Coordinates of C-alpha atoms in Angstrom, one line a residue:
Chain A
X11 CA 97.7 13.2 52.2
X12 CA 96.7 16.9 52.0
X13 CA 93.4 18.0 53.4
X14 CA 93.4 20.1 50.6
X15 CA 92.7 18.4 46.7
X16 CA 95.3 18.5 44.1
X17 CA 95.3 21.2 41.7
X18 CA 92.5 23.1 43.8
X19 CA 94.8 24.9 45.8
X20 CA 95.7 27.8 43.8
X21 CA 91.9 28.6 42.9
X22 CA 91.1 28.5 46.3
X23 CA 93.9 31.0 47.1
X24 CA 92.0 33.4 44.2
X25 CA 88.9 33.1 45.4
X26 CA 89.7 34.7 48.7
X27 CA 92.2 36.8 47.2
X28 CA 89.4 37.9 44.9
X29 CA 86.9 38.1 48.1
X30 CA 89.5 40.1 50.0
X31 CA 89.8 42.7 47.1
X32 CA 86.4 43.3 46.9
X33 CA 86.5 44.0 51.1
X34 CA 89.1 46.5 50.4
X35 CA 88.0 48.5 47.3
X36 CA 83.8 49.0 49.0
X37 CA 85.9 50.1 51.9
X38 CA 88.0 52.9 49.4
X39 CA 84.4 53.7 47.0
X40 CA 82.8 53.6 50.9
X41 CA 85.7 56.7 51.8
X42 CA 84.5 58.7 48.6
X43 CA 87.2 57.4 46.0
X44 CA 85.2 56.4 43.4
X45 CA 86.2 54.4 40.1
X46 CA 85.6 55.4 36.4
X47 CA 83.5 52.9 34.8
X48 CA 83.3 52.7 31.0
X49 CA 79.8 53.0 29.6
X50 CA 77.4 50.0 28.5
X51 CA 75.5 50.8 25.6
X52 CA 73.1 48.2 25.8
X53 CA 72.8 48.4 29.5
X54 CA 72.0 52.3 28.8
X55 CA 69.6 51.8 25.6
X56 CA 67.3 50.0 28.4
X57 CA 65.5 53.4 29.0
X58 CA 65.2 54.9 25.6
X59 CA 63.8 51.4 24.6
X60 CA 61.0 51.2 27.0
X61 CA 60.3 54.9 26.5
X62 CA 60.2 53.9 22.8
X63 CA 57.8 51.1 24.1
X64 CA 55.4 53.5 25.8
X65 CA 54.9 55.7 22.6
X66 CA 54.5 53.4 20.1
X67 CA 51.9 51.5 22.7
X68 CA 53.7 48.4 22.5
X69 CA 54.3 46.1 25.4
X70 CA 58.2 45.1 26.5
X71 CA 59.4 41.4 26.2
X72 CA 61.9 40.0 28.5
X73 CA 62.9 36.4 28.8
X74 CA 66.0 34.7 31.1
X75 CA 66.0 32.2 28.4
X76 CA 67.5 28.9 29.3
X77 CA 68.5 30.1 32.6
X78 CA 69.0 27.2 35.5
X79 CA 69.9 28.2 39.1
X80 CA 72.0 25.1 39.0
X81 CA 75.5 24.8 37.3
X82 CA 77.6 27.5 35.2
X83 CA 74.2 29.0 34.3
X84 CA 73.4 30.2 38.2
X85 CA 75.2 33.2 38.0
X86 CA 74.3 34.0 34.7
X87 CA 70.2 33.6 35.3
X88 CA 70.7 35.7 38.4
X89 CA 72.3 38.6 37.1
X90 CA 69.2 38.6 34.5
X91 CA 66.7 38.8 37.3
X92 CA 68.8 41.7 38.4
X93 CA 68.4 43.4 35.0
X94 CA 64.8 42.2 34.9
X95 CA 64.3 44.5 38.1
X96 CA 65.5 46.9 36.9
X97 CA 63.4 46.7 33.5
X98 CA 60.4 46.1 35.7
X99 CA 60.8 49.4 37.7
X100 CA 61.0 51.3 34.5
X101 CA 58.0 49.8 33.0
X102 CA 56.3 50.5 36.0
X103 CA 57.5 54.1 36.3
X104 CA 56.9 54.9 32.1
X105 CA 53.7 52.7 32.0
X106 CA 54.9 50.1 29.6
X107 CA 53.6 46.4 29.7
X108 CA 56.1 44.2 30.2
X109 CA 55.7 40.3 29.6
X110 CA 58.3 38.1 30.9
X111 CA 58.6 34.8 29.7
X112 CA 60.0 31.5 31.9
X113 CA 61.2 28.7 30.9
X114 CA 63.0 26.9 33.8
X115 CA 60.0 26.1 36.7
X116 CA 62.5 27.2 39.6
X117 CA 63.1 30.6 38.6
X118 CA 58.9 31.7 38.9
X119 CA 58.7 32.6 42.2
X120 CA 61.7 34.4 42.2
X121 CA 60.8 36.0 38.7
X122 CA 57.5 36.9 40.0
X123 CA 58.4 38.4 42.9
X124 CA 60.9 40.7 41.8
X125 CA 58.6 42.1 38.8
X126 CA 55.7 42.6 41.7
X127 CA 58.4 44.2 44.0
X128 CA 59.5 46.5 41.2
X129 CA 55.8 47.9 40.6
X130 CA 55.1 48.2 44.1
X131 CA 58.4 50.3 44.8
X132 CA 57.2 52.2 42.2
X133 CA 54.0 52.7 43.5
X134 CA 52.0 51.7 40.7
X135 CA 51.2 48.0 41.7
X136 CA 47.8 48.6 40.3
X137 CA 49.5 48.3 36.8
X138 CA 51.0 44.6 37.9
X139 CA 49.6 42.4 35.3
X140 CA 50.3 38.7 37.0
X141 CA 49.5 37.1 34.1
X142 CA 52.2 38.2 31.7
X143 CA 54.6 36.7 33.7
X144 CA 53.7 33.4 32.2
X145 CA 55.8 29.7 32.2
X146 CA 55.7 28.6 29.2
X147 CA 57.0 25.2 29.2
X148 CA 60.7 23.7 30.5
X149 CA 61.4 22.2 26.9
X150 CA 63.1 24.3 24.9
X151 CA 61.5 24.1 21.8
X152 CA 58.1 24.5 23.1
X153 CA 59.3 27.4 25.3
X154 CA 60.9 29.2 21.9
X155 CA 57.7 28.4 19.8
X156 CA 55.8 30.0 22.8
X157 CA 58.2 33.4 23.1
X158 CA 57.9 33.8 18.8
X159 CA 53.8 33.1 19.3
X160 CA 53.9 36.1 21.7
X161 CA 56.6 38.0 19.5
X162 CA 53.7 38.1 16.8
X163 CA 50.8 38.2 18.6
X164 CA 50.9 40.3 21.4
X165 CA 52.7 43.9 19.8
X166 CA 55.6 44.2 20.8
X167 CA 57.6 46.7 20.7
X168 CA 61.2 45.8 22.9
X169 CA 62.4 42.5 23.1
X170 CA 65.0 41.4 25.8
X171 CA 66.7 38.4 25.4
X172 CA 69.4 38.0 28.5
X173 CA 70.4 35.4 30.6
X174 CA 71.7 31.5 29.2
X175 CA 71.1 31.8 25.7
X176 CA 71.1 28.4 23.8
X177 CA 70.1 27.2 20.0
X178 CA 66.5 29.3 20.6
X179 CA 68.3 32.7 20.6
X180 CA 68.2 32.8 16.6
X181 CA 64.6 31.8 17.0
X182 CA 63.8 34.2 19.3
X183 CA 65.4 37.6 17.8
X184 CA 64.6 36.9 14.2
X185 CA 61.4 36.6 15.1
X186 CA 61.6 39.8 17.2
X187 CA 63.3 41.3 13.9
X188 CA 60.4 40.1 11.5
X189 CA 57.8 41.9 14.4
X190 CA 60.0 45.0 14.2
X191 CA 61.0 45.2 17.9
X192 CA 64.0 46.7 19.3
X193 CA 66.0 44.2 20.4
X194 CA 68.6 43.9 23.4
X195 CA 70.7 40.6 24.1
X196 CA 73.5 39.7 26.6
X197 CA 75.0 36.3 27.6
X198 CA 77.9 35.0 28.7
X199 CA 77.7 32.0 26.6
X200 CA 80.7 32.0 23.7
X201 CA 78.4 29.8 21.3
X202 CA 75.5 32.3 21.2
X203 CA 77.2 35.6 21.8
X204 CA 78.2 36.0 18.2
X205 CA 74.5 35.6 17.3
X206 CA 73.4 38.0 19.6
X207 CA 76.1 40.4 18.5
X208 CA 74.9 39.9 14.7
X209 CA 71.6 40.3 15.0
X210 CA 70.5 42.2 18.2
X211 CA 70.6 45.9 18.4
X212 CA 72.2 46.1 21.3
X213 CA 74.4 43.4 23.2
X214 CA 75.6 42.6 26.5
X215 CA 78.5 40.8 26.3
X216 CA 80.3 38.1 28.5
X217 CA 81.6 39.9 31.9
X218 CA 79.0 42.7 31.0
X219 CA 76.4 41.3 32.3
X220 CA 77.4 40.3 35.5
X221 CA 78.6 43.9 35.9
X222 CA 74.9 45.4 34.6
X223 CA 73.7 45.1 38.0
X224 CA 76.3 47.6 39.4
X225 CA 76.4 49.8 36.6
X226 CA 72.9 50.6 36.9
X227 CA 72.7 50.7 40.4
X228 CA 75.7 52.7 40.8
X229 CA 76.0 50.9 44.3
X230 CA 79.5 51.0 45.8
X231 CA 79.4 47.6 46.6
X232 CA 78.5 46.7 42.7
X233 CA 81.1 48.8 41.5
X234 CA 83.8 47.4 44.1
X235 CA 83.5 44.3 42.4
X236 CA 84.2 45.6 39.3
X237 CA 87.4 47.2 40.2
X238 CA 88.7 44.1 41.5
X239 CA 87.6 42.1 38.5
X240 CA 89.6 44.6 36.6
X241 CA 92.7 44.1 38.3
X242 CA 92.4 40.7 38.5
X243 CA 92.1 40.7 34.4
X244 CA 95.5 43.4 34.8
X245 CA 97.1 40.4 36.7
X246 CA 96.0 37.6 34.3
X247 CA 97.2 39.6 31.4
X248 CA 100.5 39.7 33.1
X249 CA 100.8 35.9 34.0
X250 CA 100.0 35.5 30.4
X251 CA 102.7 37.3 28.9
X252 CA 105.3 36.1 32.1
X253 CA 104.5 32.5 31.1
X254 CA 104.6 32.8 27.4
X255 CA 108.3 34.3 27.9
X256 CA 109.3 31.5 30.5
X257 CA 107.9 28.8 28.7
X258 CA 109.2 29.7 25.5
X259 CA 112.9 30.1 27.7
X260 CA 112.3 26.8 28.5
X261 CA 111.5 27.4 32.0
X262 CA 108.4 25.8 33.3
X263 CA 107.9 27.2 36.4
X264 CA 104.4 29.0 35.7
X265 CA 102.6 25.8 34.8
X266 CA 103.9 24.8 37.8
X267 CA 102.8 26.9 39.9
X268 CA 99.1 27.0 38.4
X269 CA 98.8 23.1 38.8
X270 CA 98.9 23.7 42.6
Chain B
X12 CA 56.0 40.0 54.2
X13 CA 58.7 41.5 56.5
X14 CA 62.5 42.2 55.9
X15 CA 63.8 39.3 57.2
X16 CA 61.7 37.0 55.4
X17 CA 61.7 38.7 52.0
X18 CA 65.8 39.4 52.3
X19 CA 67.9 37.8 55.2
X20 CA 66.4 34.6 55.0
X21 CA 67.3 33.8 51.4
X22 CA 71.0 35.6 52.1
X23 CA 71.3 33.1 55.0
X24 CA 70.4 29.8 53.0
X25 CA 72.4 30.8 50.1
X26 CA 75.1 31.6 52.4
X27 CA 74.9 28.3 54.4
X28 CA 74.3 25.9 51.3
X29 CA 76.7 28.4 49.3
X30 CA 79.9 28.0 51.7
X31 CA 79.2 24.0 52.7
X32 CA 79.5 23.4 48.7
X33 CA 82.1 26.0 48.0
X34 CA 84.4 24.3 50.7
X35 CA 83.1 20.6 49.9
X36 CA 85.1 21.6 46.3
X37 CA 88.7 22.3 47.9
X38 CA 88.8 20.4 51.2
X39 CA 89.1 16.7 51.3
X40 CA 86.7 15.9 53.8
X41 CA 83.6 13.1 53.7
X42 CA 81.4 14.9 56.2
X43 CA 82.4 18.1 53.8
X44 CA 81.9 16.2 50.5
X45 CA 78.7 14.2 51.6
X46 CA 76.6 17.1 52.8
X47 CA 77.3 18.9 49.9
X48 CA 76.3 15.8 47.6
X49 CA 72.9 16.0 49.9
X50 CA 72.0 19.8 49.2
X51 CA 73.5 19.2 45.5
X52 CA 70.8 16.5 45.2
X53 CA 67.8 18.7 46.7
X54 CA 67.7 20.4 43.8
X55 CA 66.1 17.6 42.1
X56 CA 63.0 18.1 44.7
X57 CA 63.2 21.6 44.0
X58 CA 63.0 21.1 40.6
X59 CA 60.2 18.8 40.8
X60 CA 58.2 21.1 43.0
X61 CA 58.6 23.9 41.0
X62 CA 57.8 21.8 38.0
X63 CA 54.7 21.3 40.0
X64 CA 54.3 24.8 40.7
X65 CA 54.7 25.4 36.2
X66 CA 51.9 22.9 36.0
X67 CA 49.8 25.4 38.1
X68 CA 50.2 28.4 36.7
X69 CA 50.0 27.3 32.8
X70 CA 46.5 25.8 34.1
X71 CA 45.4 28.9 35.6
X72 CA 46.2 30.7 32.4
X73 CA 44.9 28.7 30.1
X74 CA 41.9 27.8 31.8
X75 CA 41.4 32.0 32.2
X76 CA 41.8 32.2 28.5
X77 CA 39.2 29.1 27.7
X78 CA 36.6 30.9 30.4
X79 CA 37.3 34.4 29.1
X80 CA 37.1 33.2 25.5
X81 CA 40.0 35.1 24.7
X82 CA 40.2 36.1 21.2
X83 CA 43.0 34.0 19.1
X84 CA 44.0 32.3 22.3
X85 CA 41.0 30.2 23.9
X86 CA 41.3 27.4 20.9
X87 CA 45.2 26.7 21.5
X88 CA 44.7 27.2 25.2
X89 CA 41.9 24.4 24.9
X90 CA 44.5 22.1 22.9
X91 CA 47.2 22.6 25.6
X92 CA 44.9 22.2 28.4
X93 CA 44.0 19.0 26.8
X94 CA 47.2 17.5 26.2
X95 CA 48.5 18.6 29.2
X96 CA 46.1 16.5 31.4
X97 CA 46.1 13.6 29.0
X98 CA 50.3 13.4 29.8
X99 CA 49.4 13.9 33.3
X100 CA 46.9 10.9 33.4
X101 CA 48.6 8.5 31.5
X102 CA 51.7 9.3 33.3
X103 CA 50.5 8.8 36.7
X104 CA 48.2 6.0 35.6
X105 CA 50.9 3.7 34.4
X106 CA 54.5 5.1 34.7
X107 CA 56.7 7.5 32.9
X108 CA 58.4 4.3 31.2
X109 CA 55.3 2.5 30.1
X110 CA 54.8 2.0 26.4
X111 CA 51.8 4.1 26.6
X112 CA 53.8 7.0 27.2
X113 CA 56.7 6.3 25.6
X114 CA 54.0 6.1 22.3
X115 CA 52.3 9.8 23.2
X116 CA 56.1 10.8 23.4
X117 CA 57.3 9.9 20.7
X118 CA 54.4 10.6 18.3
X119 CA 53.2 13.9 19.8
X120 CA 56.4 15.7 21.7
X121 CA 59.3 14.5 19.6
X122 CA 57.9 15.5 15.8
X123 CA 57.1 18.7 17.1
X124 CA 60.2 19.7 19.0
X125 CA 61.7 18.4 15.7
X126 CA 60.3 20.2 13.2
X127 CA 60.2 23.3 15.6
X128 CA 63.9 22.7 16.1
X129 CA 64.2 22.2 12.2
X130 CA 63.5 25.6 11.6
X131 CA 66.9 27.3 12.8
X132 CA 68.2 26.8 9.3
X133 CA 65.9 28.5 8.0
X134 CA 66.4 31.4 10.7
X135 CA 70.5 30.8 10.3
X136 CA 69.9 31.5 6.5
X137 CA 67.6 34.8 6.6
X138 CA 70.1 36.3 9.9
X139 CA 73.3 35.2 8.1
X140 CA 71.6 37.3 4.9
X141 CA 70.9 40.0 6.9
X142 CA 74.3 40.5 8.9
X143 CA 76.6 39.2 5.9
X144 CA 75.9 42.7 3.9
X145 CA 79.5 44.6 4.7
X146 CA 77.2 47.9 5.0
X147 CA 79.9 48.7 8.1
X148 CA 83.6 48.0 8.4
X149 CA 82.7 45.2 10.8
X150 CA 79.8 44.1 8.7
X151 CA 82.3 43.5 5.9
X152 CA 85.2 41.9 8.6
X153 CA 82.4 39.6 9.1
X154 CA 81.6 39.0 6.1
X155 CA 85.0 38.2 5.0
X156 CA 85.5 35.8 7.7
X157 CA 82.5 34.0 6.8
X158 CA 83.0 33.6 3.5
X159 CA 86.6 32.1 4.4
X160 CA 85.1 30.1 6.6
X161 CA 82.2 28.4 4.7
X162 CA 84.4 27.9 1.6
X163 CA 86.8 26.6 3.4
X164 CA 84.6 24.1 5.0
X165 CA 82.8 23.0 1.4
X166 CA 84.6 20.7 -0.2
X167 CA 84.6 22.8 -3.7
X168 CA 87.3 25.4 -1.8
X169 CA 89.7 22.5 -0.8
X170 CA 89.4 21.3 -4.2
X171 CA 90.3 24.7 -6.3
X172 CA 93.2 25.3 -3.8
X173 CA 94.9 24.1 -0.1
X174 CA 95.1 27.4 0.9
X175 CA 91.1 27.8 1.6
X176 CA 90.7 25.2 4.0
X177 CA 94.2 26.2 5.6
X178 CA 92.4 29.9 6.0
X179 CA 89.7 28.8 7.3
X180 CA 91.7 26.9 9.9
X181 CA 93.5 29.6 11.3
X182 CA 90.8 31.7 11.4
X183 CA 88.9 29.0 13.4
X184 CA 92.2 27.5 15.6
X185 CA 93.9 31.0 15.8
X186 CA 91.7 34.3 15.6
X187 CA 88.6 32.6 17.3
X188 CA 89.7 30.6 19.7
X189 CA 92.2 33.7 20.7
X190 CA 89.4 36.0 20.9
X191 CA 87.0 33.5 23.0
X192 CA 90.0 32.6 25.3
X193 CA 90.1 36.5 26.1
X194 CA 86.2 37.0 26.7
X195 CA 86.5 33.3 28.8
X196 CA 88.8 34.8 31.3
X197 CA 86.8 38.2 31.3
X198 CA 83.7 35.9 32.3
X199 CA 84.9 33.7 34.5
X200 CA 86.3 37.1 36.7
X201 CA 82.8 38.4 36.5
X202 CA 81.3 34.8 37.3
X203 CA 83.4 34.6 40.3
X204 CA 83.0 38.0 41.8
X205 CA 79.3 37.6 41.1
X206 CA 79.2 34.4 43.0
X207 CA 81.2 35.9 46.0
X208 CA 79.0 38.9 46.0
X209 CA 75.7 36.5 46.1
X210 CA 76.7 34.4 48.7
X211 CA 77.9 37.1 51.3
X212 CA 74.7 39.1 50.6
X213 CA 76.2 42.2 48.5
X214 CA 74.4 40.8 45.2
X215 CA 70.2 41.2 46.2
X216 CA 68.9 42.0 42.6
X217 CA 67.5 38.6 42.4
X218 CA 65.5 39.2 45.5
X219 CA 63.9 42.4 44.2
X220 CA 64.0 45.8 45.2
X221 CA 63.2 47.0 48.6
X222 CA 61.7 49.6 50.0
X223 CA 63.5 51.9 52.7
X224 CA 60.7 50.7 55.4
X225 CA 60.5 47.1 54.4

């Protein structure tokens, strides 16, 4: 009996394939050869928005949504509290009130902390308002019917849905719509990203926004990982189109190999 | 709070808990697979603390508002506060499963998460209105597709001709699913590299920004 399970060996080969690659291309940016990275609209609408925020007087909404730390949402909730620190710091530096709304309990500290750390880096943690970042409730149609109840009543001008966006998305943004805020969504979620891409003015989509924190930051380390993440997508498309010419040679060697 | 607190202490958990579950996946060992059934579990307490922790806070808001007399906020704030602690009560006066609270469940929480939830159609119908109107060439891609799609889906397309519902098929079995299959592998890349980043302490955005001295 392998100590390893069956059909687990191959992605634990990629995973430390993929861990390697990231080693070796920080080490490269690290040594001053630095990648191109295409621009993210929505990623760089973030400033004009909040800007556009602080002249029409309006406060800035941002919400991680349905984000868990637990499951396929993890990764997803945490890049949002990235982007949320990074909204937070410009709030804090253009004046802007920002209300962040929670609706999964385990993600307040955390939430909290990293608005408060933005506005104290920025030196203006006079301007940190802990009451508008408020838990609303963990069921998600009490949590949506609180985010449209702020939507209406509290003026706002820049709404940011990001994070693990479920059924409440449509909710959410056509309410921001009806309010007249500029919108900005991203998820990684297949079901809602068409809905986010129909009706939000600017959208984050899928890999994006685990690549947002990097982008902004501009941190060799961030962008490391998106050079391997390219490659590896160079490499898939090229299994892809191997295995579509074996298989339809009657050779079944790729499926094979990816069972392993 | 110092550096180590505020950053190496969380890296240091997540890398621990991160790695034990991460290996508990591939290797076949009970020592392996039980420990990381154990810290899978704790999140349960977590949860439960942090629901705790929710409790707080939406008390100490609402309670602010009622004191304050908040303009359009103390009266709902009063309601909340009230229903809040009558679930509380009842819940840890009898039990979760007693028919008292099944009652207050079902004839306070479920009719309004209902008829909240009951209002996406109303929502589909106005954003579907709005991004049907083919003002762009995508605008009228999408529009095209949808109008495909949801007469091929009614039964009035199948019934003036076959080919409608064998449109909208291909759009949904082919086109979609080839697209999503392409954005899938794009996210699962940036899933995994995000993950590896979190656990070996590259990815700190979730602990907040730091300042050069802390």
């Amino acid at each position: 009996m392998s100590i390893f399970y069956e059909g687990r060996i191959l992605p634990m080969i990629i995973f430390f394939a993929f861990a390697i690659g990231l080693f070796y291309f920080i080490r490269r940016i690290k040594a001053g050869i630095l990648p191109r990275i295409r621009s993210i609209p929505a990623v760089d609408a973030i400033p004009e928005a909040i800007g556009r925020a602080v002249e029409m007087g309006g406060a800035v909404h941002y919400t991680s949504a349905m984000g868990m730390l637990v499951h396929a949402s993890g990764p997803e909730t945490l890049a949002s509290i990235s982007i949320l620190g990074y909204v937070a710091s410009l709030c804090a530096e253009l004046g802007a009130r920002l209300i962040v709304s929670i609706r999964n309990p385990q993600i307040i500290a955390m939430t909290t902390s990293v608005v408060e750390q933005a506005y104290r880096v920025a030196g203006k943690l006079d301007n940190y308002r802990q009451e508008d970042i408020r838990f609303l409730s963990d069921s998600q149609q009490a949590f949506v019917t609180g985010v449209m109840g702020i939507l209406e009543r509290e003026n706002v001008a820049v709404n940011m849905d990001i994070g693990t966006l479920w059924a409440e998305t449509l909710q959410i943004f056509e309410t921001g719509a009806r309010v007249g805020a500029l919108q900005i969504g991203g998820t990684a979620r297949m079901m809602n990203l068409s809905v986010v891409v129909a009706i939000a003015d600017y959208a984050i989509l899928g890999e994006e926004l685990f690549v947002a924190a990097g982008y902004i930051s501009k941190d060799p380390v961030m962008l490391g990982g998106v050079q391997v993440q390219d490659i590896a997508k160079l490499l898939i498309i090229a299994t892809l189109i191997i295995g579509v010419i074996l298989t339809s040679a009657g050779f079944d060697i790729i499926q094979k190999i990816l069972r392993i | 709070m110092s550096k180590v607190q505020k950053r190496d202490i969380p890296i240091a958990i997540c890398f621990i808990t991160g790695i034990i579950v991460l290996f508990a996946y591939y290797i076949r060992n009970d020592t392996l697979g039980t420990t990381a059934s154990i810290l899978t579990s704790w999140n349960v307490i977590v949860y439960a603390i942090a629901s705790c922790l929710g409790a707080v806070t939406l008390y100490r808001y609402h309670i602010s508002h009622i004191v304050k007399r908040t303009k359009g906020k103390w009266v709902f704030s009063i309601i909340l506060v009230g229903v809040m602690t009558a679930f509380i009560l009842v819940g840890l006066l009898t039990s979760p499963n007693s028919p008292v609270f099944i009652d207050m469940y079902n004839t306070i929480n479920r009719p309004l998460t209902t008829g909240a939830m009951s209002l996406l159609a109303f929502y589909i119908v106005s954003s579907a209105y709005k991004s049907l109107r083919g003002k762009s060439w995508e605008g009228i891609v999408m529009l095209l597709v949808a109008s495909f799609v949801m007469f091929g889906r009614i039964g009035l397309g199948a019934w003036l001709s076959p080919v409608f519902p064998a449109i909208k098929d291909w759009l949904m079995i082919v086109a979609s699913k080839a697209a999503g299959r392409g954005l899938i592998i794009g996210i699962s890349m940036g899933t995994i590299i995000f993950g590896i980043k979190t656990l070996i302490g590259y990815e700190t955005g979730w602990l907040g920004r730091l300042q050069e001295e802390d």
